Coordinates of C-alpha atoms in Angstrom, one line a residue:
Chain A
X234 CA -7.3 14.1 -8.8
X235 CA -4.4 12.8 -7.3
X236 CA -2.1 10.0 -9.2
X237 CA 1.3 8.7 -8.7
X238 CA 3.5 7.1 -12.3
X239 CA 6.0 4.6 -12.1
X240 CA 8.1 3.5 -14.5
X241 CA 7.0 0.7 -15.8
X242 CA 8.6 -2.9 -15.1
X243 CA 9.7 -5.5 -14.9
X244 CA 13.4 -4.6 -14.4
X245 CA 16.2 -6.4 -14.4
X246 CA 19.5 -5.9 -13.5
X247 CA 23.0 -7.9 -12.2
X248 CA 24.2 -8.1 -8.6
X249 CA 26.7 -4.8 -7.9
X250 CA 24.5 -2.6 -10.5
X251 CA 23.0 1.2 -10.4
X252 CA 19.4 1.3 -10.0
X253 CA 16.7 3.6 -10.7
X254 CA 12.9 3.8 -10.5
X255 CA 11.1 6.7 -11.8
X256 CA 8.2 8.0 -9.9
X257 CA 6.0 11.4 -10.6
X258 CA 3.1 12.2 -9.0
X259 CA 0.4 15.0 -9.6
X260 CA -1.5 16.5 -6.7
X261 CA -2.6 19.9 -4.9
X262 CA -0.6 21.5 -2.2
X263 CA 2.6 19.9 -0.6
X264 CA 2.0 15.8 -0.6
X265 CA 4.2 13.8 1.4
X266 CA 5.7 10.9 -0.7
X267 CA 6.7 7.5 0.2
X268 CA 8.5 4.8 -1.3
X269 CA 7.1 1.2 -0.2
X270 CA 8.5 -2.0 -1.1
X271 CA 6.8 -6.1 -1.3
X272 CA 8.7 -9.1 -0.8
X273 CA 7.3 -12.4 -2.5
X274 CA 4.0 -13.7 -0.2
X275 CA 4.4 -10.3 2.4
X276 CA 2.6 -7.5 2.6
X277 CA 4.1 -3.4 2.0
X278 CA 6.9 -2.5 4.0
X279 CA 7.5 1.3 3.9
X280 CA 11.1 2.2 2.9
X281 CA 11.7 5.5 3.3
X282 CA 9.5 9.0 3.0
X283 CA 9.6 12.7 2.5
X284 CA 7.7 15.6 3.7
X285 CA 8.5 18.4 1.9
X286 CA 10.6 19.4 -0.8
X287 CA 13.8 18.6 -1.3
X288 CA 13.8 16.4 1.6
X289 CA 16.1 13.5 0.6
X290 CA 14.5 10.0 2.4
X291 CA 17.3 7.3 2.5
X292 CA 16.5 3.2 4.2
X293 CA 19.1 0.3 3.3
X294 CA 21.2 1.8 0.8
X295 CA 18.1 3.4 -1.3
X296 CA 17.5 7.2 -1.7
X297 CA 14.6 9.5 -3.1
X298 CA 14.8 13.2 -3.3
X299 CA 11.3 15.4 -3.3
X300 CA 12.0 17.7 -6.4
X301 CA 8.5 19.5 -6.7
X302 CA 10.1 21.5 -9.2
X303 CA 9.8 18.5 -11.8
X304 CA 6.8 16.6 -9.2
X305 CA 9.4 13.9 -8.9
X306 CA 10.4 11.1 -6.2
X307 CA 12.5 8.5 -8.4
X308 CA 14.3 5.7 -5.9
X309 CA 18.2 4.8 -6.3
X310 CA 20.6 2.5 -5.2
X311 CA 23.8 2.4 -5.9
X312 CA 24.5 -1.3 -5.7
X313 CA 21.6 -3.8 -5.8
X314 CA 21.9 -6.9 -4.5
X315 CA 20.0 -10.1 -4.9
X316 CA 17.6 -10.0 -1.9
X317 CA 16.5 -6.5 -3.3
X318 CA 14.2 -8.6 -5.6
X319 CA 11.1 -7.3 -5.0
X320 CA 7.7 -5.1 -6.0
X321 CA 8.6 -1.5 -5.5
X322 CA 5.8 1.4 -5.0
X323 CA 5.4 5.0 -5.0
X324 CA 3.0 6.5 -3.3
X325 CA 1.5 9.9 -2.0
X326 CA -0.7 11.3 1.1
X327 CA -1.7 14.6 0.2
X328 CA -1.7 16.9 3.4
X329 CA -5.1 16.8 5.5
X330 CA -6.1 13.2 3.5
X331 CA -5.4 10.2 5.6
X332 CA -5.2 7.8 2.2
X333 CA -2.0 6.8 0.2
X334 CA -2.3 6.9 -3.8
X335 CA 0.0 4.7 -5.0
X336 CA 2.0 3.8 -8.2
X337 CA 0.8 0.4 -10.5
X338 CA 3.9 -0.7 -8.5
X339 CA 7.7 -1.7 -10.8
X340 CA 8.9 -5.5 -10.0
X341 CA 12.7 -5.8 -9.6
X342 CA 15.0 -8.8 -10.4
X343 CA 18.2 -8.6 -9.5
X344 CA 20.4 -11.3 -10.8
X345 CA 24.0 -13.0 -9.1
Chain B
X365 CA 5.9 -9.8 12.1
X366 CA 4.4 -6.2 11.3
X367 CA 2.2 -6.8 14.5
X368 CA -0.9 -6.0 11.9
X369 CA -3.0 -9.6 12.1
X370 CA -5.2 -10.7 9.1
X371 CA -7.1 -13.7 9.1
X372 CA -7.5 -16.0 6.9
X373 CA -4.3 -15.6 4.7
X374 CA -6.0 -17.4 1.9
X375 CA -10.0 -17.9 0.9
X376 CA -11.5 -19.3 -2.2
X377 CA -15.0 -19.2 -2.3
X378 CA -17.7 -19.4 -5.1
X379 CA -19.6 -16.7 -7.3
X380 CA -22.5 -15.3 -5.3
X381 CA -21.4 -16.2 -1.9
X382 CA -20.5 -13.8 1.4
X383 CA -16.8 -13.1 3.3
X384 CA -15.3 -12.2 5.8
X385 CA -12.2 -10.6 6.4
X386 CA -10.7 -9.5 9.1
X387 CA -8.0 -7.3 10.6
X388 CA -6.3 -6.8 14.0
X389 CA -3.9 -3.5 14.5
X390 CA -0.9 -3.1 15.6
X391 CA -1.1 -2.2 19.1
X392 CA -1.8 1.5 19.9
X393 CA -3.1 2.0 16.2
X394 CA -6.7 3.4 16.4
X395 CA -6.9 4.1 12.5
X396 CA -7.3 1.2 9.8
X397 CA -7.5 1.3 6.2
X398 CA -8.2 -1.5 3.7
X399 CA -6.8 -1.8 0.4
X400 CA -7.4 -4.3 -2.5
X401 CA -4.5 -5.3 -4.9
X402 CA -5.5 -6.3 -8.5
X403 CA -3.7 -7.0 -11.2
X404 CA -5.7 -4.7 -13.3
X405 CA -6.0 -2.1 -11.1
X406 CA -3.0 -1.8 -9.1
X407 CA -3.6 -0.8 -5.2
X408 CA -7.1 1.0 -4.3
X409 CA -7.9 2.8 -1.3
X410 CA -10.9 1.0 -0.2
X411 CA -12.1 2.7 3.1
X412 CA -10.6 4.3 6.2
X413 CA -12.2 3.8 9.9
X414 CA -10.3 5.9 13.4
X415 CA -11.2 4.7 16.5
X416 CA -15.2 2.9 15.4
X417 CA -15.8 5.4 12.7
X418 CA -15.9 5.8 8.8
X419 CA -13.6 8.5 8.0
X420 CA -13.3 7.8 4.8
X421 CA -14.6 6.1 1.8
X422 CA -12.6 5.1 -1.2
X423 CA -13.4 3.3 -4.6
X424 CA -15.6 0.4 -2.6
X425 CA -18.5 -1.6 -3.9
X426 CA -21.9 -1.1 -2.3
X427 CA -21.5 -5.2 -2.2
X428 CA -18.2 -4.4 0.4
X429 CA -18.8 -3.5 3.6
X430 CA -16.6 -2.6 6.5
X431 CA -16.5 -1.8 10.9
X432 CA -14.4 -0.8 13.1
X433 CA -15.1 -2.8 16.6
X434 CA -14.4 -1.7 20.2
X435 CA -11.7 -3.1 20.7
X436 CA -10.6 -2.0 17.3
X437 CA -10.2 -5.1 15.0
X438 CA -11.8 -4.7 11.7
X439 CA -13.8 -6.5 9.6
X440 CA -14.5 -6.2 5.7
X441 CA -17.4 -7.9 4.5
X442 CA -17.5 -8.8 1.0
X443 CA -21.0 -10.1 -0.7
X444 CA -22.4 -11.1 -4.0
X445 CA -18.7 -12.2 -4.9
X446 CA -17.7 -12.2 -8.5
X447 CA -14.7 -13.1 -10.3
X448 CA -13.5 -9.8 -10.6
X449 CA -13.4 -9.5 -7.0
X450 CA -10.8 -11.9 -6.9
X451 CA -7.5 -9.8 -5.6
X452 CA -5.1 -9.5 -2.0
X453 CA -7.0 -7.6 0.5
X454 CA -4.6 -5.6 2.9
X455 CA -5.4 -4.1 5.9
X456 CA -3.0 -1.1 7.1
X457 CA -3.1 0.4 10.2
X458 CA -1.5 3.9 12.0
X459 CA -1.8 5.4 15.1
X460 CA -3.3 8.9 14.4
X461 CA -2.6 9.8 10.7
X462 CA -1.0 8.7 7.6
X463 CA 2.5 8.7 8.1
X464 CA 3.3 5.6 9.9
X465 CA 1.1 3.1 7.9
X466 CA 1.7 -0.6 8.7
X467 CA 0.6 -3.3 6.6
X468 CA -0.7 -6.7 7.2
X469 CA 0.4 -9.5 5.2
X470 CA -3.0 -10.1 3.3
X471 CA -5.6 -12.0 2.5
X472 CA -6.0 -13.8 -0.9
X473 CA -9.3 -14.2 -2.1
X474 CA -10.0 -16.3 -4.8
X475 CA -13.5 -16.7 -6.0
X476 CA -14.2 -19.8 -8.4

């Protein structure tokens, strides 16, 4: 079936640094991928998507590229900041479902 | 304010007893999916309803049930409660597909 893998957390990391967050997925056909993220006591926001392969989605300073050559969505940012503290989560639709798969989810803690 | 409504945000109830939850759309959405969050198992796709009807059915107990009303709110009922049903309880909604999912802010069940 369909999965999603995250890297697993918690990471931490200092205000101004480079961040990553793996993500692969498995799947049939041509899934669309999605990045979400969760603030403390909220619910999922989404933060940026891709259709189709090497679509690169891109939301407040954070990218993903679709590579479905290596089934991969990893997130980056190129300077974190504090208030990008949160619960980050990868997550798939495969085309024709309606559901999203997602990742165990990676917390982030940025620190000043 | 996603303009997804779930009510209550918290609920702490005792083994063996009945819930309900329940979930307004955003406006226009005719499609809404719940979700549970655990700590064990991450976030499961628990069923899908478009416009008053199941579409989909995901990893839910036969103790969970769920409708779509007319005027589109949702409701997930929740019976014979144990421990381990203790988790957040999200309710997403989207117009016609997957793509633009918006998620509530939760409900947090507790069950003592």
């Amino acid at each position: 079936g369909n999965s999603v893998t995250q890297m697993e957390g918690p990471v931490t990391l200092s205000e101004e640094a480079f961040l990553t967050i793996n993500c692969t997925y498995t799947a049939t056909g041509y899934p669309s991928l999605f990045w979400y993220v969760q603030y403390p006591g909220e619910g999922l926001q989404l933060l940026l998507k891709a259709t189709k392969a090497d679509d690169k989605g891109s939301n407040k300073g954070f990218e993903a590229t679709y590579r479905k050559e290596t089934t991969s969505f990893h997130l980056e940012k190129g300077s974190v900041q504090v208030s990008d503290s949160a619960v980050y989560f990868c997550a798939l639709r495969s085309a024709g479902a309606q559901k999203l798969v997602f990742g165990q989810g990676t917390r982030l803690t940025i620190n000043p | 304010d996603s303009g997804v409504t779930q009510t209550p945000k918290h609920l702490i109830t005792a083994t063996g007893q009945r819930v309900t939850l329940r979930c307004s759309p955003r406006s226009g959405d005719l499609s809404v999916y719940w979700y549970q969050q655990s700590l064990d198992q991450g976030l499961q796709f628990l069923i899908h309803y478009y416009n008053g009807e199941e579409r989909a059915k995901g990893n839910i107990l036969e103790r969970f049930s769920a409708q779509q009303f007319p005027d589109l709110h949702s409701e997930l009922n929740l019976s014979s409660l144990e421990l381990g049903d203790s988790a957040l309880y999200f309710c997403a909604s989207s117009v016609v597909d997957g793509y633009g999912y918006t998620f509530g802010s939760g409900t947090r069940l507790t069950v003592v």
